[in-house]
Amino acid sequence: MKKFKKLLPSVLVIAMMFAFTAETFACTGFYIGSNWSENGSTYYGRSEDYNEEQVKIFGVKPAMDWPDGSLFKISDGFTMPNPPHTYRYTYCKDSPAEGNYLLDKNGNPEGEYCAEIGINEKGVAMSATVSTYYNSNAEAADPLISDGLIEAALGSVILGSSATAREGVELVGKIIDEKGAGECNSLFISDSNEVWFMEIVSGHQWAAIKLPPDKVMVQPNLMLMNSIDLNDKENVIASKNIKSLPESKGFLVTDKNGNIDVTRTYGKPYAGDGTTVRYWQGLNYMNPAKAASLDYRTIHSQNNPAPLLYEPDRKLTTMEALRLLAYRGEGSKHDTNAGTAPYAIGNGNQTECHVVEIRKDMPAPLASLQWQAMADAEWSVYLPYFSTLITEVNEKYNEPSLKYVDGSLLWVFKQINYLCYSHRKETGNDNYGVKIKEYFAKYQQSIIEQQKTVDKDMLAFYNVDPALAQKKANEISLKLSEQAYNMGRKVLMELNEYIQAGDDSKPFVPSGLTKNEMPDYSFESAEIEQITPGTPVEKIETGTKKNNSDKTDDKKIISAKDGKLTDEDKNTKTSVDNDKNKKKSPVKTADEQSVFIWIAIIAIIVSSTTVIHIKRRKA
């Protein structure tokens, strides 16, 4: 992540650049192919690292229609024409209080500056970016462009206009071809069918590969794309001159088959210990045996490049995928907590962390979950969002303040992280945070387990009516985020009381851990009743909460619009699976209904008389 171009006085900018090391911008990305996850999902994600005071806002950008001649622009100088229409999408953007936004004629911030993770209404997701750096040969041949496409614009550009992952890759490539890139970056773009990894390697050169299901990766500010076959149009997309340019300038490096090795050709020779040790930690997290034989200090883009893709030593759980971005090499020979590593994947500069999970057995609108954690991953909880569907988020995500303020979901977890990190750094022990981490892990695992039931219910809602599923996606996310805020705030208040007491000889224990207070991540509506062929589509709601046995009460039936399934866009079309063996209830005529009513009345009279006689006998 790069944010050198803030709207600050030039002297201050220069001072900041000298004050920060390269590790301040130490984002880490990862990918887990579906063959290597326990549940068959595909995972990818990223920590957005900048500094401990950076403020992010999570929200939803509505679909927009744009007039002819209107421009998308950001303060860093990049501009492009707006398309006639942009899709709805989620974002996690910089707070306007950071000072990076251009203002429109009404004084309102323009665009979503650094909207670095999101999923749009078509199911296209993206994570951008992990910053990388080119070598002097590439810089001389094709320098970066001062007003070119940069990280700050990528989220809005991709999610606003891409209906598939491939479209997203091609759109970014087209812009770089025409306008140039202002930074070297790597990013992920996905849909329900595939994940693409893209590297922008110079002012006008870029390449993207479709990631395979049988590999994993961890990418920490390193160019890692090895040899690529430019003739493989199904799995590789690249700029026209990515090979011919370095060939003409004499710095092309190829493999034995003549394919360009992107890293050896364009990559910075050595990225620094704080970067290469994170590669080692990621490898160790996935496959300790492979990491044991690697000296992170020897990773060099030309002489000893690290592989982008490899195999882990086991199938990974959802919890392992979510916790990867908090990993500090604990217990390994390069443990940052023990002082044997100069930096860590999980670090105090994280501003937000996210993981996209793509589930293969769900329809496209439900396939991609956005697991979103605010602040640092080490002491935070990821909350799952059906981001293809949602149209709103909890207002507690929208606090722009650059200082702690009550009512902010980000600031609650940011403050917990700050206190736990600083105490561990100052004292060398983890008495502030060890039990918080244990509690948050249990809380996280509870959400993961409950997600299975939520998925089942959401699929049922969606099969009844996609509009109903959207309504329920909003409801469930608002409910869970409110619980998570209240839980985090309670932990923070108790932690402050512990600090004020002045005795940290024993670990702080949150009361929620002692009492096993877990989230209630479930719908307060009934499960959908069976739908028989030929009957109108119905929505089922209740005012009674569903218990663990999935029993339902107090059902209220609401007919869908016109009694038909809606189909809001071609990519979200699905059919309702009906049991063809179930028989339709016969429809009675008016005469038949009258006869039935008279029979019922007579039966009631006879029954009442019988009851009276019985009572009289007992008396």
Coordinates of C-alpha atoms in Angstrom, one line a residue:
M1 CA 0.0 0.0 0.0
K2 CA 1.3 3.4 -1.0
K3 CA 0.0 6.7 0.2
F4 CA 2.9 9.1 -0.5
K5 CA 0.7 11.7 -2.3
K6 CA -1.3 13.1 0.6
L7 CA -2.6 16.6 0.4
L8 CA 0.1 17.9 2.8
P9 CA 2.7 20.6 2.6
S10 CA 5.7 19.4 0.6
V11 CA 8.1 19.8 3.5
L12 CA 5.9 17.6 5.7
V13 CA 5.7 15.0 2.9
I14 CA 9.4 14.8 2.6
A15 CA 9.8 14.5 6.4
M16 CA 7.3 11.7 6.5
M17 CA 9.1 9.8 3.8
F18 CA 12.3 9.9 5.7
A19 CA 10.5 9.0 9.0
F20 CA 8.7 5.9 7.6
T21 CA 10.6 2.8 6.6
A22 CA 9.4 0.7 3.6
E23 CA 7.9 -1.7 6.2
T24 CA 5.3 0.9 7.1
F25 CA 3.6 0.1 3.8
A26 CA 3.8 -3.6 4.5
C27 CA 0.6 -5.1 3.1
T28 CA 0.4 -8.9 2.8
G29 CA -1.8 -10.8 0.4
F30 CA -2.6 -14.5 0.3
Y31 CA -4.5 -17.1 -1.7
I32 CA -5.8 -20.6 -0.8
G33 CA -7.1 -22.7 -3.7
S34 CA -10.2 -24.8 -3.2
N35 CA -8.4 -28.1 -3.3
W36 CA -6.5 -27.0 -0.1
S37 CA -9.4 -25.9 2.0
E38 CA -11.4 -28.2 4.3
N39 CA -14.7 -27.1 3.0
G40 CA -13.8 -26.7 -0.7
S41 CA -14.0 -22.9 -0.7
T42 CA -11.5 -20.7 -2.3
Y43 CA -10.0 -17.9 -0.1
Y44 CA -7.9 -14.9 -0.8
G45 CA -7.3 -11.7 1.3
R46 CA -5.0 -9.0 2.4
S47 CA -4.0 -6.8 5.3
E48 CA -4.1 -3.1 4.5
D49 CA -1.0 -1.8 6.3
Y50 CA -0.3 1.9 6.7
N51 CA -0.1 3.1 10.3
E52 CA -1.9 2.5 13.5
E53 CA -3.9 5.8 13.3
Q54 CA -5.3 5.3 9.8
V55 CA -9.1 5.3 9.7
K56 CA -11.2 3.2 7.3
I57 CA -14.9 3.4 6.6
F58 CA -16.9 0.4 5.5
G59 CA -20.0 1.0 3.4
V60 CA -22.0 0.5 0.2
K61 CA -21.8 2.6 -2.9
P62 CA -25.1 2.6 -4.7
A63 CA -25.5 2.0 -8.4
M64 CA -25.2 5.3 -10.3
D65 CA -26.0 6.8 -13.7
W66 CA -23.5 9.3 -14.9
P67 CA -24.1 12.2 -17.4
D68 CA -22.0 12.5 -20.5
G69 CA -18.7 14.2 -20.0
S70 CA -18.5 13.5 -16.2
L71 CA -15.2 12.4 -14.8
F72 CA -14.0 10.0 -12.2
K73 CA -11.0 11.7 -10.5
I74 CA -8.9 11.5 -7.4
S75 CA -6.6 14.0 -5.7
D76 CA -3.5 12.2 -6.9
G77 CA -4.2 13.4 -10.4
F78 CA -5.7 10.4 -12.1
T79 CA -8.9 11.0 -14.1
M80 CA -11.0 9.1 -16.5
P81 CA -14.5 9.4 -18.0
N82 CA -17.3 7.9 -16.0
P83 CA -19.2 5.1 -17.8
P84 CA -22.9 5.7 -18.3
H85 CA -23.7 3.4 -15.4
T86 CA -21.8 2.0 -12.4
Y87 CA -22.8 -1.0 -10.3
R88 CA -23.5 -1.1 -6.6
Y89 CA -20.5 -2.3 -4.5
T90 CA -19.1 -2.5 -1.0
Y91 CA -16.0 -0.6 -0.1
C92 CA -13.6 -0.1 2.7
K93 CA -12.2 3.4 2.0
D94 CA -10.1 6.1 3.7
S95 CA -11.9 8.5 6.0
P96 CA -12.5 11.9 4.4
A97 CA -10.9 13.3 7.5
E98 CA -7.6 12.0 6.2
G99 CA -7.5 14.9 3.7
N100 CA -7.1 12.8 0.5
Y101 CA -10.4 13.7 -1.1
L102 CA -11.2 16.2 -3.8
L103 CA -14.4 18.1 -3.1
D104 CA -17.2 18.6 -5.5
K105 CA -18.9 22.0 -6.0
N106 CA -21.1 21.4 -3.0
G107 CA -18.1 20.6 -0.8
N108 CA -18.7 16.9 -0.6
P109 CA -15.9 14.3 -1.0
E110 CA -15.7 12.8 -4.5
G111 CA -15.3 9.1 -5.1
E112 CA -14.1 6.4 -2.7
Y113 CA -10.5 7.1 -2.1
C114 CA -8.6 3.9 -1.4
A115 CA -11.7 1.7 -1.5
E116 CA -9.4 -1.3 -1.3
I117 CA -11.8 -4.3 -0.8
G118 CA -15.3 -4.9 -2.0
I119 CA -17.8 -6.9 -4.0
N120 CA -20.2 -5.5 -6.5
E121 CA -23.8 -6.5 -7.3
K122 CA -22.5 -8.8 -10.2
G123 CA -20.5 -10.8 -7.7
V124 CA -17.1 -9.4 -8.8
A125 CA -14.7 -9.0 -5.9
M126 CA -11.3 -7.3 -5.6
S127 CA -8.5 -6.7 -3.2
A128 CA -6.0 -4.0 -4.0
T129 CA -3.2 -3.6 -3.5
V130 CA 0.0 -5.1 -2.3
S131 CA 2.7 -2.6 -3.3
T132 CA 5.7 -3.8 -5.3
Y133 CA 8.8 -2.2 -6.7
Y134 CA 10.5 -2.4 -10.1
N135 CA 14.2 -2.5 -10.9
S136 CA 16.3 0.3 -12.5
N137 CA 16.2 -1.3 -15.9
A138 CA 12.4 -1.4 -16.0
E139 CA 12.3 2.2 -14.6
A140 CA 14.6 3.5 -17.3
A141 CA 12.7 1.7 -20.1
D142 CA 9.1 2.4 -18.9
P143 CA 8.9 4.8 -15.9
L144 CA 5.7 5.1 -13.8
I145 CA 3.4 8.0 -14.8
S146 CA 2.8 10.8 -12.3
D147 CA -1.0 10.9 -13.0
G148 CA -1.4 7.3 -13.9
L149 CA -3.7 4.6 -12.4
I150 CA -2.9 4.0 -8.7
E151 CA -4.1 2.0 -5.8
A152 CA -6.4 4.8 -4.5
A153 CA -8.6 4.5 -7.7
L154 CA -8.6 0.8 -8.4
G155 CA -11.5 -0.3 -6.2
S156 CA -14.0 2.2 -7.6
V157 CA -12.7 1.6 -11.2
I158 CA -13.0 -2.2 -11.1
L159 CA -16.1 -2.7 -9.0
G160 CA -18.1 0.1 -10.7
S161 CA -17.7 -1.3 -14.2
S162 CA -16.9 -5.1 -14.1
A163 CA -19.4 -7.8 -14.6
T164 CA -16.8 -10.6 -14.5
A165 CA -13.4 -11.0 -13.1
R166 CA -11.8 -11.2 -16.6
E167 CA -13.6 -7.9 -17.5
G168 CA -12.0 -6.4 -14.4
V169 CA -8.5 -7.5 -15.4
E170 CA -9.0 -6.3 -19.0
L171 CA -10.4 -3.0 -17.8
V172 CA -7.4 -2.3 -15.6
G173 CA -5.0 -3.4 -18.4
K174 CA -6.7 -1.1 -20.9
I175 CA -6.4 1.9 -18.6
I176 CA -2.7 1.2 -18.0
D177 CA -2.2 0.7 -21.8
E178 CA -3.7 4.1 -22.5
K179 CA -3.0 6.3 -19.4
G180 CA -0.2 4.4 -17.6
A181 CA 0.3 3.3 -14.1
G182 CA 1.5 5.6 -11.2
E183 CA 2.6 2.7 -9.0
C184 CA 3.8 -0.9 -9.2
N185 CA 1.1 -3.0 -7.5
S186 CA -0.4 -6.5 -7.3
L187 CA -4.0 -7.3 -6.8
F188 CA -6.7 -9.9 -6.8
I189 CA -9.9 -9.9 -8.9
S190 CA -12.5 -12.6 -8.7
D191 CA -16.1 -13.7 -9.4
S192 CA -17.9 -16.9 -8.4
N193 CA -16.0 -18.9 -11.0
E194 CA -12.4 -17.8 -10.9
V195 CA -9.7 -15.7 -9.2
W196 CA -7.1 -13.6 -11.1
F197 CA -3.8 -12.4 -9.7
M198 CA -2.5 -9.3 -11.5
E199 CA 0.9 -7.5 -11.2
I200 CA 1.5 -4.0 -12.6
V201 CA 5.2 -4.0 -13.2
S202 CA 6.1 -0.6 -14.8
G203 CA 4.5 2.4 -16.3
H204 CA 2.6 0.5 -19.1
Q205 CA 3.4 -3.2 -18.5
W206 CA 1.3 -5.7 -16.6
A207 CA 0.3 -9.3 -16.4
A208 CA -2.4 -11.4 -14.9
I209 CA -2.8 -15.2 -14.3
K210 CA -5.8 -17.2 -13.4
L211 CA -5.0 -18.9 -10.1
P212 CA -5.3 -22.7 -10.0
P213 CA -7.3 -24.6 -7.3
D214 CA -4.4 -26.8 -6.3
K215 CA -2.0 -24.1 -5.1
V216 CA -1.6 -21.5 -2.3
M217 CA 0.4 -18.3 -2.0
V218 CA 1.5 -15.5 0.4
Q219 CA 2.6 -12.3 -1.2
P220 CA 4.3 -9.6 0.9
N221 CA 5.4 -6.6 -1.3
L222 CA 7.4 -8.8 -3.6
M223 CA 7.0 -9.3 -7.3
L224 CA 6.5 -13.0 -7.4
M225 CA 5.0 -13.8 -10.8
N226 CA 7.4 -16.3 -12.3
S227 CA 7.4 -17.6 -15.9
I228 CA 4.2 -17.1 -17.8
D229 CA 3.1 -18.5 -21.2
L230 CA 1.8 -15.6 -23.1
N231 CA 0.2 -18.0 -25.6
D232 CA -2.1 -19.4 -22.9
K233 CA -5.0 -17.0 -23.5
E234 CA -7.3 -18.9 -21.2
N235 CA -5.1 -18.5 -18.1
V236 CA -2.8 -15.5 -18.9
I237 CA -3.6 -11.9 -19.9
A238 CA -0.8 -9.4 -20.3
S239 CA 0.1 -6.1 -21.9
K240 CA 1.1 -6.3 -25.5
N241 CA 4.8 -5.3 -24.9
I242 CA 5.5 -7.0 -21.6
K243 CA 8.1 -9.2 -23.3
S244 CA 9.1 -7.2 -26.4
L245 CA 10.0 -4.1 -24.4
P246 CA 12.6 -5.6 -22.1
E247 CA 13.8 -7.7 -25.0
S248 CA 14.5 -4.6 -27.1
K249 CA 16.2 -2.9 -24.1
G250 CA 18.4 -5.9 -23.3
F251 CA 17.0 -6.9 -19.8
L252 CA 14.6 -9.7 -20.7
V253 CA 14.9 -12.9 -18.6
T254 CA 13.3 -16.1 -19.9
D255 CA 12.9 -19.7 -18.7
K256 CA 14.2 -22.7 -20.7
N257 CA 11.1 -22.6 -22.8
G258 CA 11.5 -19.0 -23.8
N259 CA 8.7 -17.7 -21.6
I260 CA 9.2 -14.4 -19.9
D261 CA 10.1 -14.6 -16.2
V262 CA 8.2 -11.5 -14.9
T263 CA 10.0 -11.3 -11.6
R264 CA 13.5 -11.7 -12.9
T265 CA 12.8 -9.2 -15.6
Y266 CA 11.0 -6.4 -13.8
G267 CA 11.5 -7.0 -10.0
K268 CA 13.5 -5.0 -7.6
P269 CA 16.6 -7.1 -6.6
Y270 CA 16.1 -7.1 -2.9
A271 CA 13.0 -6.0 -1.1
G272 CA 14.3 -5.8 2.5
D273 CA 14.4 -8.2 5.4
G274 CA 11.0 -7.0 6.7
T275 CA 9.4 -8.1 3.4
T276 CA 11.2 -11.4 2.8
V277 CA 10.7 -12.5 6.4
R278 CA 7.0 -12.1 5.9
Y279 CA 7.3 -14.4 2.8
W280 CA 9.0 -16.9 5.1
Q281 CA 6.3 -16.6 7.8
G282 CA 3.6 -17.2 5.2
L283 CA 5.4 -20.2 3.8
N284 CA 5.9 -21.5 7.4
Y285 CA 2.2 -21.0 8.1
M286 CA 1.2 -23.1 5.1
N287 CA 4.1 -25.6 5.0
P288 CA 6.7 -25.6 7.8
A289 CA 8.8 -28.2 6.2
K290 CA 9.3 -26.1 3.1
A291 CA 10.1 -23.0 5.2
A292 CA 12.7 -24.9 7.2
S293 CA 15.1 -25.1 4.3
L294 CA 14.7 -21.4 3.2
D295 CA 16.8 -18.5 4.4
Y296 CA 14.6 -15.4 4.0
R297 CA 17.7 -13.2 3.6
T298 CA 18.6 -15.0 0.3
I299 CA 15.3 -14.2 -1.5
H300 CA 16.4 -12.1 -4.5
S301 CA 14.3 -11.3 -7.5
Q302 CA 17.1 -12.1 -10.0
N303 CA 19.4 -14.5 -8.3
N304 CA 17.0 -16.5 -6.1
P305 CA 13.4 -15.6 -6.7
A306 CA 10.8 -17.1 -4.4
P307 CA 8.0 -19.1 -6.1
L308 CA 4.6 -17.5 -6.3
L309 CA 2.6 -20.7 -5.9
Y310 CA 3.2 -23.8 -3.9
E311 CA 1.4 -26.5 -2.0
P312 CA 0.7 -26.5 1.8
D313 CA 1.1 -29.6 4.0
R314 CA -2.6 -29.9 4.9
K315 CA -6.1 -28.7 4.1
L316 CA -6.7 -25.4 5.8
T317 CA -9.8 -24.4 7.8
T318 CA -11.8 -21.2 7.5
M319 CA -10.3 -20.1 10.9
E320 CA -6.8 -20.7 9.6
A321 CA -7.5 -18.6 6.5
L322 CA -8.9 -15.8 8.6
R323 CA -6.0 -15.9 11.2
L324 CA -3.2 -16.0 8.6
L325 CA -3.1 -12.2 8.5
A326 CA -2.5 -12.1 12.2
Y327 CA 0.4 -14.5 12.1
R328 CA 3.7 -13.3 13.7
G329 CA 5.7 -16.5 13.3
E330 CA 4.7 -17.6 16.8
G331 CA 6.8 -20.6 18.0
S332 CA 8.9 -20.6 14.8
K333 CA 12.6 -19.7 14.4
H334 CA 11.4 -16.3 13.0
D335 CA 9.0 -15.3 15.7
T336 CA 8.5 -11.5 15.8
N337 CA 7.2 -11.7 19.4
A338 CA 10.5 -13.4 20.4
G339 CA 12.6 -10.9 18.6
T340 CA 13.9 -13.3 16.0
A341 CA 12.2 -11.6 13.0
P342 CA 12.4 -8.0 12.0
Y343 CA 8.8 -7.7 11.1
A344 CA 5.6 -9.8 10.9
I345 CA 2.6 -10.4 8.7
G346 CA 0.4 -9.5 11.7
N347 CA 1.6 -6.0 12.8
G348 CA 0.4 -2.9 14.5
N349 CA 0.2 -0.9 11.2
Q350 CA -2.8 -2.8 9.9
T351 CA -5.8 -0.5 9.2
E352 CA -8.2 -3.2 8.2
C353 CA -8.0 -6.9 7.1
H354 CA -10.3 -8.8 4.8
V355 CA -10.8 -12.3 3.3
V356 CA -13.0 -13.2 0.4
E357 CA -14.4 -16.7 0.5
I358 CA -15.9 -18.2 -2.7
R359 CA -18.2 -21.1 -2.1
K360 CA -18.6 -23.4 -5.1
D361 CA -22.1 -24.8 -4.2
M362 CA -23.9 -21.5 -3.9
P363 CA -25.6 -19.4 -6.6
A364 CA -23.5 -16.5 -7.8
P365 CA -25.2 -13.8 -5.6
L366 CA -24.5 -15.9 -2.5
A367 CA -21.2 -17.4 -3.5
S368 CA -18.7 -14.8 -2.3
L369 CA -18.6 -13.8 1.3
Q370 CA -16.6 -10.7 2.4
W371 CA -15.1 -11.4 5.8
Q372 CA -14.2 -7.9 7.1
A373 CA -12.1 -7.1 10.2
M374 CA -11.6 -3.5 11.2
A375 CA -8.2 -2.5 12.6
D376 CA -5.4 -5.1 13.2
A377 CA -6.2 -8.7 12.7
E378 CA -4.4 -9.9 15.9
W379 CA -7.1 -8.6 18.2
S380 CA -10.2 -8.3 16.0
V381 CA -13.0 -10.4 14.6
Y382 CA -13.9 -10.9 11.0
L383 CA -17.6 -10.4 10.2
P384 CA -19.1 -12.1 7.1
Y385 CA -21.1 -10.1 4.6
F386 CA -23.1 -11.2 1.6
S387 CA -21.7 -8.2 -0.2
T388 CA -23.2 -9.0 -3.6
L389 CA -26.6 -8.4 -2.0
I390 CA -26.3 -5.9 0.8
T391 CA -27.4 -2.3 0.4
E392 CA -26.5 -1.0 3.8
V393 CA -24.2 -1.5 6.7
N394 CA -24.2 -0.6 10.4
E395 CA -23.7 3.2 10.9
K396 CA -21.0 2.4 13.4
Y397 CA -18.7 1.7 10.4
N398 CA -19.1 5.2 9.2
E399 CA -17.3 7.3 11.9
P400 CA -14.7 9.5 10.1
S401 CA -12.9 10.7 13.3
L402 CA -9.1 10.3 13.4
K403 CA -9.3 10.0 17.2
Y404 CA -11.1 7.5 19.4
V405 CA -14.8 8.2 19.6
D406 CA -17.5 6.1 21.2
G407 CA -19.9 4.5 18.7
S408 CA -17.2 3.5 16.2
L409 CA -16.8 -0.2 15.4
L410 CA -13.4 0.5 14.0
W411 CA -12.1 2.5 16.9
V412 CA -13.2 0.0 19.5
F413 CA -11.0 -2.7 17.9
K414 CA -8.3 -0.2 17.0
Q415 CA -8.0 0.8 20.7
I416 CA -7.9 -2.8 21.9
N417 CA -5.2 -3.5 19.5
Y418 CA -3.2 -0.4 20.4
L419 CA -3.3 -1.2 24.1
C420 CA -2.4 -4.9 23.7
Y421 CA 0.4 -4.2 21.2
S422 CA 1.9 -1.3 23.2
H423 CA 1.9 -3.3 26.5
R424 CA 3.5 -6.3 24.9
K425 CA 6.2 -4.1 23.3
E426 CA 6.9 -2.3 26.6
T427 CA 6.9 -5.2 29.0
G428 CA 7.7 -8.2 26.9
N429 CA 4.6 -10.1 28.1
D430 CA 1.1 -10.5 26.7
N431 CA -1.0 -10.1 29.9
Y432 CA -3.2 -7.5 28.4
G433 CA -4.0 -9.5 25.3
V434 CA -3.6 -13.2 25.7
K435 CA -7.1 -13.9 27.0
I436 CA -8.7 -11.3 24.7
K437 CA -7.2 -13.3 21.8
E438 CA -8.6 -16.5 23.3
Y439 CA -12.0 -14.9 23.6
F440 CA -12.0 -13.4 20.1
A441 CA -10.9 -16.8 18.7
K442 CA -13.9 -18.5 20.4
Y443 CA -16.2 -15.7 19.2
Q444 CA -14.8 -16.1 15.6
Q445 CA -15.2 -19.8 15.6
S446 CA -18.8 -19.5 16.7
I447 CA -19.6 -17.2 13.8
I448 CA -17.9 -19.7 11.4
E449 CA -20.0 -22.6 12.7
Q450 CA -23.2 -20.6 12.6
Q451 CA -22.4 -19.5 9.0
K452 CA -23.4 -23.0 7.9
T453 CA -27.0 -22.5 9.1
V454 CA -27.1 -19.0 7.8
D455 CA -26.0 -20.2 4.4
K456 CA -28.8 -22.8 4.4
D457 CA -31.4 -20.2 5.3
M458 CA -30.1 -17.6 2.8
L459 CA -30.3 -20.2 0.0
A460 CA -33.9 -20.9 1.0
F461 CA -34.7 -17.2 1.0
Y462 CA -33.0 -16.8 -2.3
N463 CA -34.9 -19.7 -3.9
V464 CA -38.1 -18.1 -2.8
D465 CA -37.3 -14.6 -4.0
P466 CA -33.9 -12.8 -4.6
A467 CA -35.4 -9.6 -3.1
L468 CA -36.2 -11.4 0.1
A469 CA -32.6 -12.7 0.3
Q470 CA -31.3 -9.2 -0.1
K471 CA -33.6 -8.0 2.7
K472 CA -32.4 -10.9 4.9
A473 CA -28.7 -10.2 4.1
N474 CA -29.1 -6.7 5.3
E475 CA -30.9 -7.8 8.5
I476 CA -28.4 -10.5 9.5
S477 CA -25.3 -8.3 8.9
L478 CA -26.8 -5.3 10.9
K479 CA -27.6 -7.7 13.7
L480 CA -24.2 -9.3 13.9
S481 CA -22.2 -6.1 13.6
E482 CA -24.2 -4.6 16.4
Q483 CA -23.4 -7.5 18.6
A484 CA -19.7 -7.4 17.7
Y485 CA -19.5 -3.7 18.5
N486 CA -21.2 -4.3 21.9
M487 CA -18.9 -7.2 22.6
G488 CA -15.8 -5.3 21.7
R489 CA -16.8 -2.2 23.6
K490 CA -17.4 -4.3 26.7
V491 CA -14.0 -5.8 26.4
L492 CA -12.4 -2.4 26.0
M493 CA -14.1 -1.0 29.0
E494 CA -13.1 -3.9 31.2
L495 CA -9.5 -3.7 29.8
N496 CA -9.4 0.0 30.8
E497 CA -10.6 -0.9 34.3
Y498 CA -7.8 -3.5 34.5
I499 CA -5.2 -1.0 33.5
Q500 CA -6.5 1.6 36.0
A501 CA -6.2 -1.0 38.8
G502 CA -2.5 -1.0 38.2
D503 CA -1.8 -4.7 38.6
D504 CA -0.8 -6.5 35.4
S505 CA 1.0 -9.4 37.1
K506 CA -1.9 -11.7 36.0
P507 CA -3.5 -11.8 32.6
F508 CA -6.6 -9.7 32.0
V509 CA -9.6 -12.0 31.5
P510 CA -12.7 -10.6 29.7
S511 CA -15.9 -11.4 31.4
G512 CA -17.3 -12.6 28.1
L513 CA -14.7 -15.4 28.0
T514 CA -15.6 -16.5 31.6
K515 CA -19.3 -16.4 30.8
N516 CA -18.9 -17.8 27.3
E517 CA -20.8 -15.0 25.7
M518 CA -21.1 -15.8 22.1
P519 CA -22.8 -14.1 19.1
D520 CA -26.4 -15.0 18.1
Y521 CA -25.8 -15.2 14.4
S522 CA -29.1 -16.4 13.2
F523 CA -32.3 -15.1 11.6
E524 CA -35.3 -14.2 13.8
S525 CA -37.6 -15.5 11.1
A526 CA -38.9 -18.9 10.3
E527 CA -37.4 -21.3 7.9
I528 CA -39.1 -21.2 4.5
E529 CA -42.1 -23.6 4.1
Q530 CA -42.1 -26.0 1.2
I531 CA -43.3 -24.6 -2.1
T532 CA -45.4 -26.8 -4.3
P533 CA -45.4 -26.6 -8.1
G534 CA -47.9 -24.2 -9.5
T535 CA -48.6 -22.2 -6.4
P536 CA -47.6 -18.5 -5.9
V537 CA -44.2 -17.8 -4.5
E538 CA -44.4 -16.8 -0.9
K539 CA -42.2 -15.2 1.7
I540 CA -42.3 -16.5 5.3
E541 CA -41.5 -14.3 8.2
T542 CA -42.0 -14.7 12.0
G543 CA -41.6 -12.7 15.1
T544 CA -40.3 -15.7 17.0
K545 CA -36.6 -16.5 17.0
K546 CA -35.5 -19.8 15.6
N547 CA -33.8 -22.2 18.1
N548 CA -31.1 -24.7 17.4
S549 CA -33.5 -27.4 16.3
D550 CA -34.8 -25.1 13.6
K551 CA -38.3 -25.1 14.9
T552 CA -40.6 -22.2 13.8
D553 CA -43.6 -20.5 15.3
D554 CA -46.0 -17.7 14.6
K555 CA -45.7 -17.8 10.8
K556 CA -46.8 -14.8 8.8
I557 CA -47.1 -15.3 5.0
I558 CA -46.4 -12.4 2.7
S559 CA -47.0 -13.0 -1.0
A560 CA -44.3 -12.0 -3.4
K561 CA -44.9 -9.3 -6.0
D562 CA -47.3 -10.6 -8.7
G563 CA -46.8 -14.1 -7.1
K564 CA -43.6 -14.6 -9.3
L565 CA -39.9 -15.0 -8.8
T566 CA -38.0 -11.9 -9.7
D567 CA -34.8 -11.9 -11.8
E568 CA -32.9 -8.7 -11.2
D569 CA -30.0 -9.4 -13.5
K570 CA -29.0 -12.2 -15.8
N571 CA -26.0 -13.3 -13.7
T572 CA -28.2 -13.8 -10.6
K573 CA -30.9 -15.9 -12.2
T574 CA -31.8 -19.1 -10.4
S575 CA -34.7 -21.5 -10.3
V576 CA -36.7 -22.8 -7.4
D577 CA -36.1 -26.5 -6.8
N578 CA -39.5 -28.0 -6.3
D579 CA -40.3 -31.5 -5.2
K580 CA -42.2 -32.9 -8.2
N581 CA -43.5 -35.8 -6.1
K582 CA -45.4 -33.5 -3.7
K583 CA -49.1 -33.2 -4.6
K584 CA -51.0 -29.9 -5.1
S585 CA -53.8 -29.3 -2.6
P586 CA -57.1 -29.5 -4.6
V587 CA -58.9 -26.2 -5.2
K588 CA -62.5 -26.4 -4.0
T589 CA -65.4 -24.7 -5.8
A590 CA -67.8 -22.3 -4.1
D591 CA -70.5 -25.0 -3.7
E592 CA -68.1 -27.5 -2.3
Q593 CA -66.8 -24.9 0.2
S594 CA -70.4 -24.1 1.3
V595 CA -71.1 -27.8 2.0
F596 CA -67.8 -28.1 3.8
I597 CA -68.7 -25.1 6.0
W598 CA -72.2 -26.5 7.0
I599 CA -70.7 -29.9 7.8
A600 CA -68.1 -28.2 10.0
I601 CA -70.9 -26.2 11.8
I602 CA -72.9 -29.3 12.5
A603 CA -69.9 -31.1 13.7
I604 CA -69.1 -28.3 16.1
I605 CA -72.7 -28.3 17.5
V606 CA -72.7 -32.1 18.0
S607 CA -69.3 -31.9 19.6
S608 CA -70.3 -29.1 21.9
T609 CA -73.5 -31.0 23.0
T610 CA -71.4 -34.1 23.7
V611 CA -68.9 -32.1 25.8
I612 CA -71.8 -30.6 27.8
H613 CA -73.3 -34.0 28.5
I614 CA -70.0 -35.4 29.6
K615 CA -69.4 -32.4 32.0
R616 CA -72.9 -32.9 33.5
R617 CA -72.3 -36.5 34.1
K618 CA -69.0 -35.7 36.0
A619 CA -70.8 -33.1 38.1

